[in-house]
Short mmCIF file of C-alpha atoms in Angstrom, two decimals:
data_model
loop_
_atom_site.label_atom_id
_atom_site.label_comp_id
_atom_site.label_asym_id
_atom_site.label_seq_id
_atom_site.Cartn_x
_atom_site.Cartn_y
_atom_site.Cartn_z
CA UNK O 1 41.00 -13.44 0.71
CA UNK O 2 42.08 -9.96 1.13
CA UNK O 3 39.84 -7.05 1.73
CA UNK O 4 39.96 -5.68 -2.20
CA UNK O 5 38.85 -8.97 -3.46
CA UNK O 6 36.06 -9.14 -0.66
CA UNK O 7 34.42 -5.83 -1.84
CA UNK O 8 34.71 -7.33 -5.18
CA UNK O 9 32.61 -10.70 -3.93
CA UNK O 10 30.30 -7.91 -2.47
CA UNK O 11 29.68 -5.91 -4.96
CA UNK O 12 29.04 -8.60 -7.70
CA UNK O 13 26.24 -10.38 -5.26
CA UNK O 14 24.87 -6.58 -4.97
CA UNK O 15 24.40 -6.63 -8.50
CA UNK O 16 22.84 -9.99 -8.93
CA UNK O 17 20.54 -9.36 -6.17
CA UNK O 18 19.55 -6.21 -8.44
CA UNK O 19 19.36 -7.91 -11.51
CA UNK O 20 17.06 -10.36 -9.93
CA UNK O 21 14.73 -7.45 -9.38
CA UNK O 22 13.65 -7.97 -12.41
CA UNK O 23 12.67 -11.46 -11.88
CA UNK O 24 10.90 -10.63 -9.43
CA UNK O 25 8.78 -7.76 -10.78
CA UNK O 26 7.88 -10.08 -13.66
CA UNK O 27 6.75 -12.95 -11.30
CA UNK O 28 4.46 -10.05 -9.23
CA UNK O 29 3.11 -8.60 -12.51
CA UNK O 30 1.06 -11.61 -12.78
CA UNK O 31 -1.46 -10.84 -10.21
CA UNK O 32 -0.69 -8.44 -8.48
CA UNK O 33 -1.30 -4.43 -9.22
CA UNK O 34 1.71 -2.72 -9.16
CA UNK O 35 0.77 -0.08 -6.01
CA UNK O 36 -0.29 -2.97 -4.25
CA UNK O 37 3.07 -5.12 -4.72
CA UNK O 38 5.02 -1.35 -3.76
CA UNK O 39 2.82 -0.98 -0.64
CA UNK O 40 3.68 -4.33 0.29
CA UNK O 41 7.34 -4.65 -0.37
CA UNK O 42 7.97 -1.01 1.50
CA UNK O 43 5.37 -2.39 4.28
CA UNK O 44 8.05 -5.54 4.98
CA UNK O 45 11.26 -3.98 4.41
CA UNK O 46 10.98 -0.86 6.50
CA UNK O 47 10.70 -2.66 10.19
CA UNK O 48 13.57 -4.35 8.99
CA UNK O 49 15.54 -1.44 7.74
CA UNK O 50 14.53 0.07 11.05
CA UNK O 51 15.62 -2.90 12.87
CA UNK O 52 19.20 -2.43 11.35
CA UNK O 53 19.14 1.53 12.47
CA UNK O 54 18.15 0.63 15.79
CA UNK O 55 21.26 -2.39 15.69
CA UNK O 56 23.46 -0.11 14.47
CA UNK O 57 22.75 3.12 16.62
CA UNK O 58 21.88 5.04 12.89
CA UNK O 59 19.93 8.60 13.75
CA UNK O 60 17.91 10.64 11.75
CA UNK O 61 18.74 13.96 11.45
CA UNK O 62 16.71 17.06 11.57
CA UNK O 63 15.44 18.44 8.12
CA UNK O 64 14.86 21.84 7.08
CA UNK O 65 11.57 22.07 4.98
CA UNK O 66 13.14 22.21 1.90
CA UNK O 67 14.46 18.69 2.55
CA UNK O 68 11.63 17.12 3.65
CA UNK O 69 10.00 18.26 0.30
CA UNK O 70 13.13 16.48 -1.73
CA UNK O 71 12.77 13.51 0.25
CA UNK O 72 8.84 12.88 -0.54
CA UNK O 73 9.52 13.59 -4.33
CA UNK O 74 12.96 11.17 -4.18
CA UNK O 75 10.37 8.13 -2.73
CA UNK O 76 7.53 9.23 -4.98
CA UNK O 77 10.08 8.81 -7.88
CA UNK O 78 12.82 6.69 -6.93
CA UNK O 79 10.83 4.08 -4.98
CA UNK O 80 7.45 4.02 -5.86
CA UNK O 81 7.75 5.43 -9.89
CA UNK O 82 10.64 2.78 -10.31
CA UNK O 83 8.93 0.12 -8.34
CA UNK O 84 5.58 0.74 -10.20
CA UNK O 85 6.56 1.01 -13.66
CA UNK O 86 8.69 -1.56 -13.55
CA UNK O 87 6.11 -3.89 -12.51
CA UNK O 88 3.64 -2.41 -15.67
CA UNK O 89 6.22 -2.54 -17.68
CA UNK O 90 7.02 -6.39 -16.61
CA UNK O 91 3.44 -7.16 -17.12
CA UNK O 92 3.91 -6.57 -21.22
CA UNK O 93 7.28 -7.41 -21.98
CA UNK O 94 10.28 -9.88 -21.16
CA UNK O 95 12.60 -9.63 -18.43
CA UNK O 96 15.36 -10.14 -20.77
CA UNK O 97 14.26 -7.03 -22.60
CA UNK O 98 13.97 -5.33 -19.12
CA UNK O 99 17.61 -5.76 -18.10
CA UNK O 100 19.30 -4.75 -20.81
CA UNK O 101 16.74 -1.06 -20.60
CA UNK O 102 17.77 -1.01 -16.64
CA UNK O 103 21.63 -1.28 -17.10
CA UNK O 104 21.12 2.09 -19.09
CA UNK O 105 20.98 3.52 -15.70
CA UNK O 106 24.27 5.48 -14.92
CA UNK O 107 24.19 6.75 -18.48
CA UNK O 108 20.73 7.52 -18.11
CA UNK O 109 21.55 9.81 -15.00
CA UNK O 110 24.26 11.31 -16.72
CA UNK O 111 22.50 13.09 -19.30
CA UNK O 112 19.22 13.82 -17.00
CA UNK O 113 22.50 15.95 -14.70
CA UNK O 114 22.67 17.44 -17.79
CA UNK O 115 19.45 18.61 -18.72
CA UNK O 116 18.61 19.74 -15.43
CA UNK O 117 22.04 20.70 -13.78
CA UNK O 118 22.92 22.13 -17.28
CA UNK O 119 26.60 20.41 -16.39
CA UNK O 120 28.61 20.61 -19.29
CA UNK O 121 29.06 17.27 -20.83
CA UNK O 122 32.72 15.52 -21.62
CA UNK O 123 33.06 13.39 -25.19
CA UNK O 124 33.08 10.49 -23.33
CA UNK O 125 29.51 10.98 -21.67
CA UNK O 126 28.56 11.71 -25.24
CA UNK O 127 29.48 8.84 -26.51
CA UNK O 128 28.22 6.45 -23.52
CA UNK O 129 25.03 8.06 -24.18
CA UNK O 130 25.08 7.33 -27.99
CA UNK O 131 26.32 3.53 -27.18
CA UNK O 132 23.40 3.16 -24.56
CA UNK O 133 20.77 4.41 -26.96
CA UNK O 134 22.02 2.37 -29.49
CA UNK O 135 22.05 -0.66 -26.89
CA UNK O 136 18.04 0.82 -26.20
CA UNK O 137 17.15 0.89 -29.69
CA UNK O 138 18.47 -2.44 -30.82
CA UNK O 139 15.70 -4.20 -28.34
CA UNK O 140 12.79 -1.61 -29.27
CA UNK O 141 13.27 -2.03 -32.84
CA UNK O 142 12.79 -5.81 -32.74
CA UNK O 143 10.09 -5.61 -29.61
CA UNK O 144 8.45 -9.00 -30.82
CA UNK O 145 11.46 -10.97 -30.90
CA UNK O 146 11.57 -12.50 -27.52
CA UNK O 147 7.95 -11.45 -25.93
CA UNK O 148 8.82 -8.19 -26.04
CA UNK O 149 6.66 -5.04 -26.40
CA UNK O 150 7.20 -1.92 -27.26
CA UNK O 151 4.77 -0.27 -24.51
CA UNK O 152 6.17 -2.20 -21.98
CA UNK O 153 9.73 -1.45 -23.54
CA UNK O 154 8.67 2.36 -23.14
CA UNK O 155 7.98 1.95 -19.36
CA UNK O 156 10.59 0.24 -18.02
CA UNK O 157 12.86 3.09 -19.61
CA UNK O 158 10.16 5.84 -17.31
CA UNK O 159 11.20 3.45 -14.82
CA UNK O 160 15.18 4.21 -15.36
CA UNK O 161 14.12 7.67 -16.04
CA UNK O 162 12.35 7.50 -12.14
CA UNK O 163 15.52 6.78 -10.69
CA UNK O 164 17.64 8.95 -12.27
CA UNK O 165 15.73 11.10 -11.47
CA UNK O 166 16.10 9.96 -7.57
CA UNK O 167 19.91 10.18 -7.84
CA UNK O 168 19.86 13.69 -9.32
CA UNK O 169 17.47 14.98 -6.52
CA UNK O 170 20.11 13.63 -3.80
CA UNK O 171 22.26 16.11 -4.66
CA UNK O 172 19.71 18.32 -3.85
CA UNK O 173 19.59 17.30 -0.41
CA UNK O 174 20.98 20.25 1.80
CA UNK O 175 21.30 18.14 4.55
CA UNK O 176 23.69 14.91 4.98
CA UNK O 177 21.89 11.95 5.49
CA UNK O 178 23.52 8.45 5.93
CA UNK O 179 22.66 5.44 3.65
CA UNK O 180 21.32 3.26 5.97
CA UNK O 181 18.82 6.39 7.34
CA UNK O 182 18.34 7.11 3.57
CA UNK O 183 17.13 4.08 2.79
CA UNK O 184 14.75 3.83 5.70
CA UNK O 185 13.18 6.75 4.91
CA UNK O 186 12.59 5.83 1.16
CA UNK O 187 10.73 3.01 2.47
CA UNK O 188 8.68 4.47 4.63
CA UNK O 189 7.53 7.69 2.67
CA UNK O 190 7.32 4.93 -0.74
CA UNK O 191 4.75 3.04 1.53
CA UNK O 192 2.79 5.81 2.53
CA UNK O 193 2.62 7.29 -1.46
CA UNK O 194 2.01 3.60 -2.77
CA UNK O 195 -0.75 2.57 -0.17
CA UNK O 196 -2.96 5.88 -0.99
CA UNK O 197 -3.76 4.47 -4.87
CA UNK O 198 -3.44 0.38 -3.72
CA UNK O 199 -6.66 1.50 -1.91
CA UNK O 200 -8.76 1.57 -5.34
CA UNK O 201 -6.51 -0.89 -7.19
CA UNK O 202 -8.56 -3.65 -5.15
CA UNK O 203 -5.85 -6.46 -5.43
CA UNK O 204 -7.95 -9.48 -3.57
CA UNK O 205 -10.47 -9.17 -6.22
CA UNK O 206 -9.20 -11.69 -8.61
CA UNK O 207 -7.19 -13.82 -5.78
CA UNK O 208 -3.23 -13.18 -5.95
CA UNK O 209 -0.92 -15.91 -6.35
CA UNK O 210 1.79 -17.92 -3.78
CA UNK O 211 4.32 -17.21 -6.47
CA UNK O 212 3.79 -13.46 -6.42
CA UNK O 213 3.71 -13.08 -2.62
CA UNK O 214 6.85 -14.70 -1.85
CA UNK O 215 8.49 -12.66 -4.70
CA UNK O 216 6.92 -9.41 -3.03
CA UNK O 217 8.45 -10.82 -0.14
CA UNK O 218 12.12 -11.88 -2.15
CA UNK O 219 12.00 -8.33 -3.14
CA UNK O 220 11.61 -6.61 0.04
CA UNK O 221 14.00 -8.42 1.74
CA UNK O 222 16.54 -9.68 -0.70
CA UNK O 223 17.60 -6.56 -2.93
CA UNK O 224 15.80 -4.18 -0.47
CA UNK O 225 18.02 -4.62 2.67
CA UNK O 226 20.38 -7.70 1.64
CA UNK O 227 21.39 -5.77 -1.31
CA UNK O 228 22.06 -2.43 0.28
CA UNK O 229 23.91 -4.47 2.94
CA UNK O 230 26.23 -6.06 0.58
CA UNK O 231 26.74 -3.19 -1.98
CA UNK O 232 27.72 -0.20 1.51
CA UNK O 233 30.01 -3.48 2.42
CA UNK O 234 32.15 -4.17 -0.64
CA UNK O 235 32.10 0.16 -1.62
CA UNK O 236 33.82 0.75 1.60
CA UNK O 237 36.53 -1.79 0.77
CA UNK O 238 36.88 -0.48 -3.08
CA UNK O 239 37.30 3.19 -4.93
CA UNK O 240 34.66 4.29 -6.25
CA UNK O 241 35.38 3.76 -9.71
CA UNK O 242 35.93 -0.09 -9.24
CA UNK O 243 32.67 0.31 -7.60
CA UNK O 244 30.37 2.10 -10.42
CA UNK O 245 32.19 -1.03 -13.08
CA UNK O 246 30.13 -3.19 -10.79
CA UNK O 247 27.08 -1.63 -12.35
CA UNK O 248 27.55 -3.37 -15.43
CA UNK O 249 26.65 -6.34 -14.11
CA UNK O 250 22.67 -5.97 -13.21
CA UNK O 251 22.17 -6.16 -17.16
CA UNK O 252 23.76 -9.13 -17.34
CA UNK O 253 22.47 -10.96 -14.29
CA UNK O 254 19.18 -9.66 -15.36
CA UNK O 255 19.50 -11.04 -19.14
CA UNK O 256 21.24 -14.60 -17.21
CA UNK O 257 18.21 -14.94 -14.76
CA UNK O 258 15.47 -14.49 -17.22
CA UNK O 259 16.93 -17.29 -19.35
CA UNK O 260 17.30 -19.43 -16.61
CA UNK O 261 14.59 -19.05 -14.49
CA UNK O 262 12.32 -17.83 -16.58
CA UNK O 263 12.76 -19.90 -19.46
CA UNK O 264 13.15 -16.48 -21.63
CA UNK O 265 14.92 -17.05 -24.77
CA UNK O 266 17.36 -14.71 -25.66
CA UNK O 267 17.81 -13.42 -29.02
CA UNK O 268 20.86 -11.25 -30.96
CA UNK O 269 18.57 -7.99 -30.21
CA UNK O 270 18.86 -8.58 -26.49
CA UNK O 271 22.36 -9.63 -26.87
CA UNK O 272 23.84 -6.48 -28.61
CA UNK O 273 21.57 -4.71 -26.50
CA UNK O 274 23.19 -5.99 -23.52
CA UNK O 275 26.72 -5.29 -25.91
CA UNK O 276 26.05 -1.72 -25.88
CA UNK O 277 24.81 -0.81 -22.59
CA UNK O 278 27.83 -2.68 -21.18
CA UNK O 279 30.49 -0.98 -23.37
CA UNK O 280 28.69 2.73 -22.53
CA UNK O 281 28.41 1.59 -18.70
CA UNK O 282 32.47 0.63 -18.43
CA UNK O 283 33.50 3.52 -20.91
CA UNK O 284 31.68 5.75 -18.40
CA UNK O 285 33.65 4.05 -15.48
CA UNK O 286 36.88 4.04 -17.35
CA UNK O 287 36.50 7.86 -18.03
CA UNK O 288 36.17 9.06 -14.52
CA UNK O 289 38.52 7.23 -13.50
CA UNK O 290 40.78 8.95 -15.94
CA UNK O 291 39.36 12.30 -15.09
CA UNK O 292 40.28 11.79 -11.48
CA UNK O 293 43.68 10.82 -12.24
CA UNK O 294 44.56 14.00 -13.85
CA UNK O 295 42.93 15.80 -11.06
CA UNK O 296 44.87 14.41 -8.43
CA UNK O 297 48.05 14.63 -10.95
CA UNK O 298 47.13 18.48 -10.67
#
């Protein structure tokens, strides 16, 4: 197998592993309160991220103020928003509906760059943001149609919002920080913001199911650390562009799981849905990869 085709293996378990997210957040929105679940996914996976720094001789490096403020916003956002309103939003509608709103994700941080970064947008951004909303709409139109609801709809898009939102404020960061150091930090700060409201959110009250523990526990490890682990392995082996295609599969491993697992049925809504987001996602890819080539031409 050569190397290419390995960071292709990689980067398509990556995926899964992140589509399966949602599986996961749907089994822990049935007893457990989202801050709770947060607190206790960060709570496991950041010895273990630690454990990797430690194997792999990763330092921190120093911050100026002005970071550290970033990087407390980028957990409260990225890792506990996401985390949290995906679970709330899991506890009122389907996972299939769910997928197909998270694959909206690179087009979602595309416009939010330019909102805030006021980056002047290309005709193909344009229209990857009109297919994705399209792809949006098509599910929150027909929110009934496979256990759907258009509340929970409404939050798992705050939830894409959240991590766009987490991307954007990376390239804030003054300071270079690796990955792997990245990643531990989001984990610890996330536990530290989650565990302050799981305090009053009293989650032994009404007794918490096997089910949802183990996926708490699925989650932390699993997509957490496994899935950073595999995605850092097959981006080193890959350009970047064959890398961000790879995105386009959480959607679909999302939509695939919920039917299978789940038992979700899944309707035309979710399917064109998943149609849209898909085409907006690769025409995205497809156009900075063209945009690159006529850079380097120049």
């Amino acid at each position: 197998m050569s190397r290419q085709v390995q960071g292709y293996v990689y980067l398509a378990l990556a995926m899964l592993t992140v589509g399966s997210t949602v599986i996961a957040s749907k089994l822990i929105a049935s007893s457990l309160p989202p801050f709770s679940a947060t607190a206790l996914r960060f709570a496991i996976a950041f010895p273990v991220l630690l454990l990797l720094m430690w194997a792999t001789g990763a330092r921190l490096p120093r911050f100026s103020r002005h970071d550290r403020l970033i990087l407390i916003i980028q957990a409260g956002a990225g890792s506990v928003g996401y985390t949290t309103l995906l679970i709330s939003g899991l506890s009122l509608t389907s996972a299939a509906d769910a997928g197909v709103i998270i694959g909206t994700l690179p087009v979602v941080s595309a416009a939010i760059s330019i909102l805030l970064l006021r980056e002047r947008p290309q005709r193909a951004l344009l229209l990857a943001v009109a297919l994705a909303t399209a792809g949006v709409l098509s599910i929150a139109c027909t929110p009934d149609a496979a256990g759907g609801s258009l509340a929970g709809n409404a939050l798992i898009f705050c939830a894409v919002v959240c991590e766009g939102l987490f991307i954007l404020l990376n390239k804030r960061l003054k300071t270079e920080v690796a990955p792997l150091a990245l990643s531990t930090l989001m984990a610890g700060i996330g536990f530290i913001v989650a565990a302050i409201p799981a305090i009053f959110e009293a989650p032994f009250a009404d007794g918490i199911s096997a089910s949802a523990v183990a996926a708490v526990g699925y989650y932390a490890v699993v997509p957490t650390v496994g899935g950073f682990l595999l995605w850092y392995a097959g981006a080193e082996r890959v350009s970047g562009t064959e890398a961000a295609l790879f995105t386009a599969l959480a959607p679909v491993s999302a939509v695939m799981l919920a039917f299978i697992i789940l038992g979700e049925p899944v309707g035309l809504s979710q399917i064109a849905g998943m149609a849209c987001v898909l085409a907006a996602v690769l025409g995205l890819a497809f156009a900075g990869s063209r945009s690159a080539k006529l850079a380097g031409e120049r």
